[in-house]
mmCIF file with all atom_site columns, C-alpha atoms in Angstrom:
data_model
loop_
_atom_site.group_PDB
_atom_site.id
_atom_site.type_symbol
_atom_site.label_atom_id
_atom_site.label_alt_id
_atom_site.label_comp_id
_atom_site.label_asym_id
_atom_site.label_entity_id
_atom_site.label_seq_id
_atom_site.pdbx_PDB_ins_code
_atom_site.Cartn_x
_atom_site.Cartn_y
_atom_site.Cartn_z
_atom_site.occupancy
_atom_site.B_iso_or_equiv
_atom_site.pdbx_formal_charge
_atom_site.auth_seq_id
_atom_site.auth_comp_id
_atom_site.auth_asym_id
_atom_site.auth_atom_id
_atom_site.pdbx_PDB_model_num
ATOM 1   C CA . UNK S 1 1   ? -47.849 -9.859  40.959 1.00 93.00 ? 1   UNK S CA 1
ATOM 2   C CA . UNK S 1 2   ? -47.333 -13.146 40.017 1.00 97.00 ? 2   UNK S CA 1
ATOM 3   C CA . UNK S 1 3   ? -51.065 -14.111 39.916 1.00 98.00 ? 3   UNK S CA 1
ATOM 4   C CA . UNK S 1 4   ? -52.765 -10.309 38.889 1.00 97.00 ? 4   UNK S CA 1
ATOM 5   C CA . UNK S 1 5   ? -49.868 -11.703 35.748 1.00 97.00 ? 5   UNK S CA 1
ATOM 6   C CA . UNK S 1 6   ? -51.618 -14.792 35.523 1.00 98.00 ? 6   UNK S CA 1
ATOM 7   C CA . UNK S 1 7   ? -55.387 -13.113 35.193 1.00 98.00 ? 7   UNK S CA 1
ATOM 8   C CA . UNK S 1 8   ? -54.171 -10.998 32.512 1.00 97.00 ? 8   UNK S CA 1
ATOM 9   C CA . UNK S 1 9   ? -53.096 -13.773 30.491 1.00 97.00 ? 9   UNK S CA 1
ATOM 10  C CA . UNK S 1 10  ? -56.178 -15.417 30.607 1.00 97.00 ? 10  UNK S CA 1
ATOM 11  C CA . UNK S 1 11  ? -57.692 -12.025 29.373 1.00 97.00 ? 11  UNK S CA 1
ATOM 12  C CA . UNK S 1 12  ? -55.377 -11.489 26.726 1.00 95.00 ? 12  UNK S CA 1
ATOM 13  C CA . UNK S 1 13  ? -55.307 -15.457 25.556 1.00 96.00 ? 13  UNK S CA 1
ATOM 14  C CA . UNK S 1 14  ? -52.052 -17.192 24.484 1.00 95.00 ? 14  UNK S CA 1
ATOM 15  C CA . UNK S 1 15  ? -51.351 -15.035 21.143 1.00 95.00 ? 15  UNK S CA 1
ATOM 16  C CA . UNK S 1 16  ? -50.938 -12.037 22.559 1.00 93.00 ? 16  UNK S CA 1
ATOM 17  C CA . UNK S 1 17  ? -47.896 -10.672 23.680 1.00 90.00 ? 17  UNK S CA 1
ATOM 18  C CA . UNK S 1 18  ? -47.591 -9.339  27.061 1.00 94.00 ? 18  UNK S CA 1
ATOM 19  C CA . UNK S 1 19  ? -44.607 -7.160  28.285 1.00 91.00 ? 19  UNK S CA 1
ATOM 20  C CA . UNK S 1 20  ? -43.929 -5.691  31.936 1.00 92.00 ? 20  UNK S CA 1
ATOM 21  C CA . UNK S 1 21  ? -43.079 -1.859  31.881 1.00 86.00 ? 21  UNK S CA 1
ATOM 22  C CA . UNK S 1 22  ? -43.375 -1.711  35.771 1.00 83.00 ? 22  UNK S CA 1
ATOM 23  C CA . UNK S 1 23  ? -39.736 -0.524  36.654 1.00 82.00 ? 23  UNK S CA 1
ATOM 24  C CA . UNK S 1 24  ? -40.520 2.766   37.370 1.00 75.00 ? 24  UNK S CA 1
ATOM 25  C CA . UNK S 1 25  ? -43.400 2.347   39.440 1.00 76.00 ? 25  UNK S CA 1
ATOM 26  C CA . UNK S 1 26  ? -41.595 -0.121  41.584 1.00 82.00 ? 26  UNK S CA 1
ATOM 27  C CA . UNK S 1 27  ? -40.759 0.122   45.631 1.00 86.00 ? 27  UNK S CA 1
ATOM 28  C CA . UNK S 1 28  ? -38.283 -1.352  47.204 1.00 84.00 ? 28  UNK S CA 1
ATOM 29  C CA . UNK S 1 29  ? -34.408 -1.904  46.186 1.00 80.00 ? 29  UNK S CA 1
ATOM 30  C CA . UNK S 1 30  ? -35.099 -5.218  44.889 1.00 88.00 ? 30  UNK S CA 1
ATOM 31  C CA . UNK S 1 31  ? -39.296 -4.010  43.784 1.00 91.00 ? 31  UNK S CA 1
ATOM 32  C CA . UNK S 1 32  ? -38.638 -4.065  40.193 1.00 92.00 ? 32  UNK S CA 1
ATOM 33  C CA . UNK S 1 33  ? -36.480 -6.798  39.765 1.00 94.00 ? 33  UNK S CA 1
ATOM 34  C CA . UNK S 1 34  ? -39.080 -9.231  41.728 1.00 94.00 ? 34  UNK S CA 1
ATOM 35  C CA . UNK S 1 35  ? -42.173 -7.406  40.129 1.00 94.00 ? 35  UNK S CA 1
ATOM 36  C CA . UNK S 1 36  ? -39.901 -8.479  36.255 1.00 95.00 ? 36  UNK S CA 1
ATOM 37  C CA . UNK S 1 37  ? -39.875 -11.997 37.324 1.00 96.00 ? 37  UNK S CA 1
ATOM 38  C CA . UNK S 1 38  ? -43.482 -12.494 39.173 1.00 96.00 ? 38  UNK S CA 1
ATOM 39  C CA . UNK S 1 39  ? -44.678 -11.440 35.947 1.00 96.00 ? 39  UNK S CA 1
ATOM 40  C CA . UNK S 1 40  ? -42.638 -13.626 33.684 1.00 97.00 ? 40  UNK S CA 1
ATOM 41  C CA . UNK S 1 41  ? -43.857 -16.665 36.139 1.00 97.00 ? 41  UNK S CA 1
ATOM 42  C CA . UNK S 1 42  ? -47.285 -15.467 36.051 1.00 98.00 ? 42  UNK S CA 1
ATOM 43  C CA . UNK S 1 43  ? -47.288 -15.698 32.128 1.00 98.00 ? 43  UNK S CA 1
ATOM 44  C CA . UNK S 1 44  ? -46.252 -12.385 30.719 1.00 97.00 ? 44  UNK S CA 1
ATOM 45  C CA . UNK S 1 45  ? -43.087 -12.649 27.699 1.00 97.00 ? 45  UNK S CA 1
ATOM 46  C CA . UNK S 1 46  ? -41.078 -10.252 29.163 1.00 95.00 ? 46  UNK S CA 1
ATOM 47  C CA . UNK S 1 47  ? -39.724 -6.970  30.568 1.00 94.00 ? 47  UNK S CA 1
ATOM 48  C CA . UNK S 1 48  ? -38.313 -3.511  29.826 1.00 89.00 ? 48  UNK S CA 1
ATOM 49  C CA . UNK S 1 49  ? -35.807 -4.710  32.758 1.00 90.00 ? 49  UNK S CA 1
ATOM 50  C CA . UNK S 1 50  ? -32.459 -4.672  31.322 1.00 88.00 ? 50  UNK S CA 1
ATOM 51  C CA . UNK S 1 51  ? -31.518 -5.577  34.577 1.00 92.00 ? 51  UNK S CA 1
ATOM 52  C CA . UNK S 1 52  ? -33.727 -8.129  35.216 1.00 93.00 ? 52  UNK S CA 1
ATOM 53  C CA . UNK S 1 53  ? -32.854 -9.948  31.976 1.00 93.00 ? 53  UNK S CA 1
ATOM 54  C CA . UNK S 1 54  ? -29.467 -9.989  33.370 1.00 94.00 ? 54  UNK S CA 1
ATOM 55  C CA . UNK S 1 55  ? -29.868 -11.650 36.404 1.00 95.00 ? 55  UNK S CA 1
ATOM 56  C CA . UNK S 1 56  ? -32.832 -14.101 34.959 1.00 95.00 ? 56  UNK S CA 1
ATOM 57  C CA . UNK S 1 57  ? -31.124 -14.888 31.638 1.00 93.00 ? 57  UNK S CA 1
ATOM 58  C CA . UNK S 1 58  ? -34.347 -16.831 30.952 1.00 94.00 ? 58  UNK S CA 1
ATOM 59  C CA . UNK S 1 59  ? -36.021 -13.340 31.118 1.00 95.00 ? 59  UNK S CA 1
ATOM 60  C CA . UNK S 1 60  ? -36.698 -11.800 27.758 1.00 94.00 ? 60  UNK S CA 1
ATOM 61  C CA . UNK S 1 61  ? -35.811 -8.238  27.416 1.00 90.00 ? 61  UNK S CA 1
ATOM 62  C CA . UNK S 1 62  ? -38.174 -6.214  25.481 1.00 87.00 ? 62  UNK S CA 1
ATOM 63  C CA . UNK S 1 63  ? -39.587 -2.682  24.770 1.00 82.00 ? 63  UNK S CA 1
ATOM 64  C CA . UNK S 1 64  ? -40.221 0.426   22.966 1.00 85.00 ? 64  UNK S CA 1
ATOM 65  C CA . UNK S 1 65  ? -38.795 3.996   23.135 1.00 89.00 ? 65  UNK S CA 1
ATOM 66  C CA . UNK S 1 66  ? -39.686 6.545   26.530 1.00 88.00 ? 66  UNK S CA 1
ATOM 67  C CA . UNK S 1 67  ? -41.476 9.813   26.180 1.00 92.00 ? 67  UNK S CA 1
ATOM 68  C CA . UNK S 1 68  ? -38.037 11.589  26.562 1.00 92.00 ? 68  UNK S CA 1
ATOM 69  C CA . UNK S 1 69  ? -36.886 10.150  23.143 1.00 94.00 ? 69  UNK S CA 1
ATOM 70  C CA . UNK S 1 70  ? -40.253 11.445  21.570 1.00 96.00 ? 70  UNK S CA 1
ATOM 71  C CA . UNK S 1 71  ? -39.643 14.812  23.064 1.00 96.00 ? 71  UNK S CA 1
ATOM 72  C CA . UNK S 1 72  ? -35.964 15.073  21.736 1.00 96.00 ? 72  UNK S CA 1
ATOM 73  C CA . UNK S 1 73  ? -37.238 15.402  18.342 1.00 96.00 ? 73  UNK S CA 1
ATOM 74  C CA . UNK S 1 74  ? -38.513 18.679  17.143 1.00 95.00 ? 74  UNK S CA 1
ATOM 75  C CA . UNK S 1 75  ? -38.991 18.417  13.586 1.00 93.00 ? 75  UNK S CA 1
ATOM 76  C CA . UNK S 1 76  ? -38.286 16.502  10.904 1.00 92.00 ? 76  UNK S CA 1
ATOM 77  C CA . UNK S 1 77  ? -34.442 18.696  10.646 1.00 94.00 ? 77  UNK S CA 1
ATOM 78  C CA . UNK S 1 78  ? -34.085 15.799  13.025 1.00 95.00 ? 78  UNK S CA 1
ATOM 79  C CA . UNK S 1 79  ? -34.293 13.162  11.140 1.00 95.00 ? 79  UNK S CA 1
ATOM 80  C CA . UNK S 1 80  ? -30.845 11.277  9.857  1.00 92.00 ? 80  UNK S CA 1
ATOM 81  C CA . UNK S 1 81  ? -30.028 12.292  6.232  1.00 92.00 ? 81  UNK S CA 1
ATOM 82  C CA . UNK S 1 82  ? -30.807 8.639   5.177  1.00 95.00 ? 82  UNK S CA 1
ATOM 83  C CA . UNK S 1 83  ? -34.250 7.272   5.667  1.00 96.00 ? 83  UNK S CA 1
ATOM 84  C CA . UNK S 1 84  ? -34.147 4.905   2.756  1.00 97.00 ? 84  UNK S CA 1
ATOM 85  C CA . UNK S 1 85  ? -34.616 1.211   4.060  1.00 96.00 ? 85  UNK S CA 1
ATOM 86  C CA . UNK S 1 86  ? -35.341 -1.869  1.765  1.00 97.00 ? 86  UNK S CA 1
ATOM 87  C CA . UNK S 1 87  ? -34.960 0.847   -0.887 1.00 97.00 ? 87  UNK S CA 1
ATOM 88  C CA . UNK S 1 88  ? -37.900 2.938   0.436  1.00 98.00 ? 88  UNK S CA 1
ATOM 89  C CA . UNK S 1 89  ? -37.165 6.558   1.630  1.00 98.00 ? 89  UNK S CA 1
ATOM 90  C CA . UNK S 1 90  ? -39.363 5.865   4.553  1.00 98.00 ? 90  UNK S CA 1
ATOM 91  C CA . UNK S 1 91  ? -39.829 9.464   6.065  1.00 97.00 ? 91  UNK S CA 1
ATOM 92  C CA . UNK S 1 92  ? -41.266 10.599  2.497  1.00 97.00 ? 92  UNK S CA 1
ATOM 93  C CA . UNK S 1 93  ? -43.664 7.625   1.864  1.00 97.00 ? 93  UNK S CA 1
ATOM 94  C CA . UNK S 1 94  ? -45.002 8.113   5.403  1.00 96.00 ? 94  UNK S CA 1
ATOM 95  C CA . UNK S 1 95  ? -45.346 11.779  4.377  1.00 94.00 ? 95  UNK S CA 1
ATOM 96  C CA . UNK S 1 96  ? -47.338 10.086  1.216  1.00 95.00 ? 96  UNK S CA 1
ATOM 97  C CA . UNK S 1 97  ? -49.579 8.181   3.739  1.00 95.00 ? 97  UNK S CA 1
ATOM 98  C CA . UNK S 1 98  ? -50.190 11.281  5.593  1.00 93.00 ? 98  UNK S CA 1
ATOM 99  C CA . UNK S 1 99  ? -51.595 12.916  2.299  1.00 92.00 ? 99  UNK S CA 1
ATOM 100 C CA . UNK S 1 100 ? -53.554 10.288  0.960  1.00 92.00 ? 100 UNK S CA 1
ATOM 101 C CA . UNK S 1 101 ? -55.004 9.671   4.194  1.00 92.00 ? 101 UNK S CA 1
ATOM 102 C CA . UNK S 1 102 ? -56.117 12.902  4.623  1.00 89.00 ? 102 UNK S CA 1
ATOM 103 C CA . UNK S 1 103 ? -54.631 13.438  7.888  1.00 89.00 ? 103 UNK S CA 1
ATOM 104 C CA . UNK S 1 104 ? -53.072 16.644  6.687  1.00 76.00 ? 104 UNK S CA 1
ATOM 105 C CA . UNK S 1 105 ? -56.736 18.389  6.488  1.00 62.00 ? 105 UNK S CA 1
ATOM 106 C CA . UNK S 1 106 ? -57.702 19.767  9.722  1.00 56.00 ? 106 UNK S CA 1
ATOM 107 C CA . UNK S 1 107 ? -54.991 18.480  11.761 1.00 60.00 ? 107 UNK S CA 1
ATOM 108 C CA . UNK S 1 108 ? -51.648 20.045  13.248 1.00 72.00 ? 108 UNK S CA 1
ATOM 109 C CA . UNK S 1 109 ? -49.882 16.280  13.587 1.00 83.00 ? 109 UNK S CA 1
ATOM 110 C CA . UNK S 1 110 ? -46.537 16.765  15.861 1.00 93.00 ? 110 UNK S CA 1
ATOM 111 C CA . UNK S 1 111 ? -43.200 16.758  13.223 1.00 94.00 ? 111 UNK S CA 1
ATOM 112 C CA . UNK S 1 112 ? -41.311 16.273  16.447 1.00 95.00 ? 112 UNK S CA 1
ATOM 113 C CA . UNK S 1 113 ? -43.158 12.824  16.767 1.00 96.00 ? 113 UNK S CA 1
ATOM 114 C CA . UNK S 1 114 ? -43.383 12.262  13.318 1.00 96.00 ? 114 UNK S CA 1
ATOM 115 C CA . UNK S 1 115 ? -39.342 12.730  13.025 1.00 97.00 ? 115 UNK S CA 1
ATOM 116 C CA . UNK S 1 116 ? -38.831 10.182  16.268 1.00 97.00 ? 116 UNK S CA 1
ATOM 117 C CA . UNK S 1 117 ? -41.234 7.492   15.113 1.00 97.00 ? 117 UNK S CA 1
ATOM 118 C CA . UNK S 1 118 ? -39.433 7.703   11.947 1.00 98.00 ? 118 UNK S CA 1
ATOM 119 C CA . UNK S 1 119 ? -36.164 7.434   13.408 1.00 97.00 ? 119 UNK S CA 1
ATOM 120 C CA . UNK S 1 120 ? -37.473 4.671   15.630 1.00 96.00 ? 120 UNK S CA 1
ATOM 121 C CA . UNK S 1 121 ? -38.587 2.615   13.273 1.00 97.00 ? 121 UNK S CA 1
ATOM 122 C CA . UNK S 1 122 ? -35.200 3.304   10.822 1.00 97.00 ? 122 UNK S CA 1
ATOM 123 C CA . UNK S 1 123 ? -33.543 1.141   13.899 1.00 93.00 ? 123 UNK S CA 1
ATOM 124 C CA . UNK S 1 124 ? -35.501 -1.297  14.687 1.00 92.00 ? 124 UNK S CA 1
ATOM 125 C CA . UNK S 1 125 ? -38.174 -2.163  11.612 1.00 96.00 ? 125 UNK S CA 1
ATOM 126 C CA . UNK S 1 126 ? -38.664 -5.756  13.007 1.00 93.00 ? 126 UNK S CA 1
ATOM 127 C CA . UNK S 1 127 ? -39.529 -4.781  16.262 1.00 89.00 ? 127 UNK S CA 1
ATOM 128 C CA . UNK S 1 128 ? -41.423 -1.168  16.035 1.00 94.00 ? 128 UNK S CA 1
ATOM 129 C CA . UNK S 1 129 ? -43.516 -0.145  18.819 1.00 93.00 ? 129 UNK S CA 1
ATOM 130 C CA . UNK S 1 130 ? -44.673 3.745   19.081 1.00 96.00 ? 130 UNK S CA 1
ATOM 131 C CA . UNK S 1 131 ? -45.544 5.242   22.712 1.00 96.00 ? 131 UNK S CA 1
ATOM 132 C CA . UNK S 1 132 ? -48.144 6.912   21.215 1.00 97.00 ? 132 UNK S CA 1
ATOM 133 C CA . UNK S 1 133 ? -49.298 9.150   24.065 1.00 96.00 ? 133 UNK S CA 1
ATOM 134 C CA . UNK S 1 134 ? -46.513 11.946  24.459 1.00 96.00 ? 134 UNK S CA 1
ATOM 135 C CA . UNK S 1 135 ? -48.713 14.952  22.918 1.00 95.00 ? 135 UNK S CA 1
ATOM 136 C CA . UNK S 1 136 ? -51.889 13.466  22.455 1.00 95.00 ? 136 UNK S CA 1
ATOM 137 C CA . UNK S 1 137 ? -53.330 9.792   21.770 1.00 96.00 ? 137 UNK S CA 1
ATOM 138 C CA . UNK S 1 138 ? -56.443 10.593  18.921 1.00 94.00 ? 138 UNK S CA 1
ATOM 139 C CA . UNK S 1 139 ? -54.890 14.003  17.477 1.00 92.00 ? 139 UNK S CA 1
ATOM 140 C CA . UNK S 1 140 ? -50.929 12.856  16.685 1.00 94.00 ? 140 UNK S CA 1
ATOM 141 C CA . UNK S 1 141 ? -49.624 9.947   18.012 1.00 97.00 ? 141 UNK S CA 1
ATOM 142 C CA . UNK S 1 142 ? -51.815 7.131   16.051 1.00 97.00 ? 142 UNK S CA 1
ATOM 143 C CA . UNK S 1 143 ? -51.924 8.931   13.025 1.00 96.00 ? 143 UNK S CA 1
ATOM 144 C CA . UNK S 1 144 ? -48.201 9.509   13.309 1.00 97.00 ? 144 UNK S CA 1
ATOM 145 C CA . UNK S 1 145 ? -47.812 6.199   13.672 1.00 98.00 ? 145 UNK S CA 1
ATOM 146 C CA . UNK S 1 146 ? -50.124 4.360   11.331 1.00 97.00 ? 146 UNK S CA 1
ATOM 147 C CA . UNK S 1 147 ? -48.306 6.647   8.483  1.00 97.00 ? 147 UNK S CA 1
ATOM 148 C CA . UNK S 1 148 ? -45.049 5.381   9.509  1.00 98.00 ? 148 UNK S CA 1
ATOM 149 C CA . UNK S 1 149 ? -46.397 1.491   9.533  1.00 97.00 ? 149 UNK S CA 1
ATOM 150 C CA . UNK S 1 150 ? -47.682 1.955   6.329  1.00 97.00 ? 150 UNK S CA 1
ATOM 151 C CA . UNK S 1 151 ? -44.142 3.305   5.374  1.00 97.00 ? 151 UNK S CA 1
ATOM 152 C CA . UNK S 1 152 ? -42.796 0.663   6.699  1.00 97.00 ? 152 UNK S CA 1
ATOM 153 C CA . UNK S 1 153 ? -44.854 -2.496  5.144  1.00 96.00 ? 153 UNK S CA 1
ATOM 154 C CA . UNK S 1 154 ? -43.881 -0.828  1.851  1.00 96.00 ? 154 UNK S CA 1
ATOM 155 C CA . UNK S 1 155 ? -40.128 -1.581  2.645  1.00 97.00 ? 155 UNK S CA 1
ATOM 156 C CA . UNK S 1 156 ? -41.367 -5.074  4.101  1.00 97.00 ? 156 UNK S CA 1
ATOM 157 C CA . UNK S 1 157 ? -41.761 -5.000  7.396  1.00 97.00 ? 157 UNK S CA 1
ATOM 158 C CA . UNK S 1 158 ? -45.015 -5.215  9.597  1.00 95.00 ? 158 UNK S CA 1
ATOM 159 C CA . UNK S 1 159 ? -44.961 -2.564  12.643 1.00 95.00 ? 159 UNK S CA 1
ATOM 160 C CA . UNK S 1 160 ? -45.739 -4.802  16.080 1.00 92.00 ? 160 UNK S CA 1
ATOM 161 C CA . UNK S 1 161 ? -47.871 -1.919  17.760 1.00 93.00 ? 161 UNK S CA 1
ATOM 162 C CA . UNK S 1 162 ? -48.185 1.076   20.242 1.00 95.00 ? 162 UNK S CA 1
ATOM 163 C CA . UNK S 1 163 ? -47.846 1.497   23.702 1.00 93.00 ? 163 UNK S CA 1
ATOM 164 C CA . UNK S 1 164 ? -50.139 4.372   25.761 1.00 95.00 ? 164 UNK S CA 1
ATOM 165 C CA . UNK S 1 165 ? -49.424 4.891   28.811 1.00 90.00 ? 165 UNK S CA 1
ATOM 166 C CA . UNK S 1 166 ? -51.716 7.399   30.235 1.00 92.00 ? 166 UNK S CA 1
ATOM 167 C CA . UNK S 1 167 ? -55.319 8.642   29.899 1.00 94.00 ? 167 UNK S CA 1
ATOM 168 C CA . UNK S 1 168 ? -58.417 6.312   29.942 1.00 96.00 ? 168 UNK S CA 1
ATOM 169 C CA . UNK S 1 169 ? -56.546 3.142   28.570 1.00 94.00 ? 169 UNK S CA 1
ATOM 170 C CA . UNK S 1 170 ? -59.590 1.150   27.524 1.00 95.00 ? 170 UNK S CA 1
ATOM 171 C CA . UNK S 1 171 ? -61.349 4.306   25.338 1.00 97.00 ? 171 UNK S CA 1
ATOM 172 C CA . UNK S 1 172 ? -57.671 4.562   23.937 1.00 97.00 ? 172 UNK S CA 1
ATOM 173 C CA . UNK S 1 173 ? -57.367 0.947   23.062 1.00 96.00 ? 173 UNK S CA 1
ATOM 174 C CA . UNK S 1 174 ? -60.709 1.118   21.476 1.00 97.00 ? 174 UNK S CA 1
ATOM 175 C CA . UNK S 1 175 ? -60.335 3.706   19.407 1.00 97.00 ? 175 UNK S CA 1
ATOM 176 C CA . UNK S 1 176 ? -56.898 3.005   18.010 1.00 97.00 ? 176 UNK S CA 1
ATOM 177 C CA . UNK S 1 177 ? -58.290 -0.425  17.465 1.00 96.00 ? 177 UNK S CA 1
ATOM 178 C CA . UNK S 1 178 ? -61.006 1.485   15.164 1.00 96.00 ? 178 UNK S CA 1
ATOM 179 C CA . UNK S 1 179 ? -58.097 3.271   13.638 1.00 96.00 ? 179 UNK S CA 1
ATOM 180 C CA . UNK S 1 180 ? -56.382 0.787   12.758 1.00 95.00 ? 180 UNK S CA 1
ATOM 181 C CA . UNK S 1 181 ? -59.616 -1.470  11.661 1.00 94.00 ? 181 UNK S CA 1
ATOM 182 C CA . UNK S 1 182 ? -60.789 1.380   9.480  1.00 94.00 ? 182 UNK S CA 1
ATOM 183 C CA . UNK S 1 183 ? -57.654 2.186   7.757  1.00 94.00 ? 183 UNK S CA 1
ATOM 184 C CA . UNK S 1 184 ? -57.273 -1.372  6.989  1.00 93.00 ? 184 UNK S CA 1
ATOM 185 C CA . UNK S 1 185 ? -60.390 -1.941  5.570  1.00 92.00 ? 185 UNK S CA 1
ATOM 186 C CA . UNK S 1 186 ? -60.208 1.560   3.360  1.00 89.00 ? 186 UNK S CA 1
ATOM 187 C CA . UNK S 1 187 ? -56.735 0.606   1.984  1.00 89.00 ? 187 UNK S CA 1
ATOM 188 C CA . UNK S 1 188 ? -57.573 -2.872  1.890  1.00 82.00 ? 188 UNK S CA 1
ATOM 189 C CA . UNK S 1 189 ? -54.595 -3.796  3.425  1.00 70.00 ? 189 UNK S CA 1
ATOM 190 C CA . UNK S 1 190 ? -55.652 -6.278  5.298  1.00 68.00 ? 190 UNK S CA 1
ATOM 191 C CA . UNK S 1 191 ? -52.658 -5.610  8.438  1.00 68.00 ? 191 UNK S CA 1
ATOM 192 C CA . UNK S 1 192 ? -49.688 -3.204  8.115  1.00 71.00 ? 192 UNK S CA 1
#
């Protein structure tokens, strides 16, 4: 683990931020735990692994929300009654975003996703990650989310990313990269 860790890091280079989600995938009693701190040693800057963070207090404990939270949400009725943060209602600018991006035309974007990245990013706009892949990568989950980032740098605060955790990852990557190049460079935003 420790050295697999290690190669990634060299991939990724030092500014990247790496995180372990490997908790569920784990064997053993003590799998996960070990596979949390083999990683850490090997160069990644955390883990989802509350309980590894416990027992390595050196160990930072980090991550986004599961598919299960995505799937609570069925529509925007779901969202609390106050979205406003830094004095921007952000469920209705990211509604905005949708609009002026176009993404309404032609495409049936999730609300259930919508209303949970929303929600998400409500409680933690320092830190927001989407898991992008619930319903599907290219059709809902990056548009979903770019809408809510640009919400979100409106009250201030720069989303940190999304996390996809199945399908062809490097296509994925790639085109969410594109996404997220292209909307840039029409908005001429620079980063959001």
């Amino acid at each position: 683990v420790t050295t697999n860790a290690a190669r990634m890091r060299l991939a990724a280079g030092p500014d990247c931020r790496l995180l372990e989600f490997g908790l569920r995938r784990a064997q053993g009693p003590d799998g996960g735990v070990s596979a949390s701190r083999y990683a850490f040693v090997g160069g990644f800057d955390g883990t989802s692994n509350v309980l590894a963070g416990k027992i390595f207090r050196d160990l930072p404990v980090s991550g986004t929300h599961g598919h299960s939270y995505v799937q609570a949400h069925r529509s925007r009725e779901d969202l609390p009654a106050d979205c406003i943060l830094n004095g921007v209602d952000i469920a209705e600018a990211a509604l905005q975003w949708r609009g002026e991006l176009g993404y309404e035309e032609g495409a049936a974007l999730h609300e259930g996703e919508f209303a949970a990245f929303v929600s998400y990013a409500l409680a933690n706009p320092t830190t927001f990650v989407a898991l992008v892949d619930t319903y599907s990568v290219l059709d809902t989950g990056l548009r979903n989310f770019v809408t809510v980032a640009l919400a979100l740098a409106e009250a201030g605060f720069e989303a940190k990313g999304v996390r996809i955790d199945s399908g062809d990852l490097a296509y994925l990557s790639k085109e969410a990269r594109q996404l997220f190049d292209r909307t840039a460079d029409d908005l001429d935003a620079g980063t959001y």
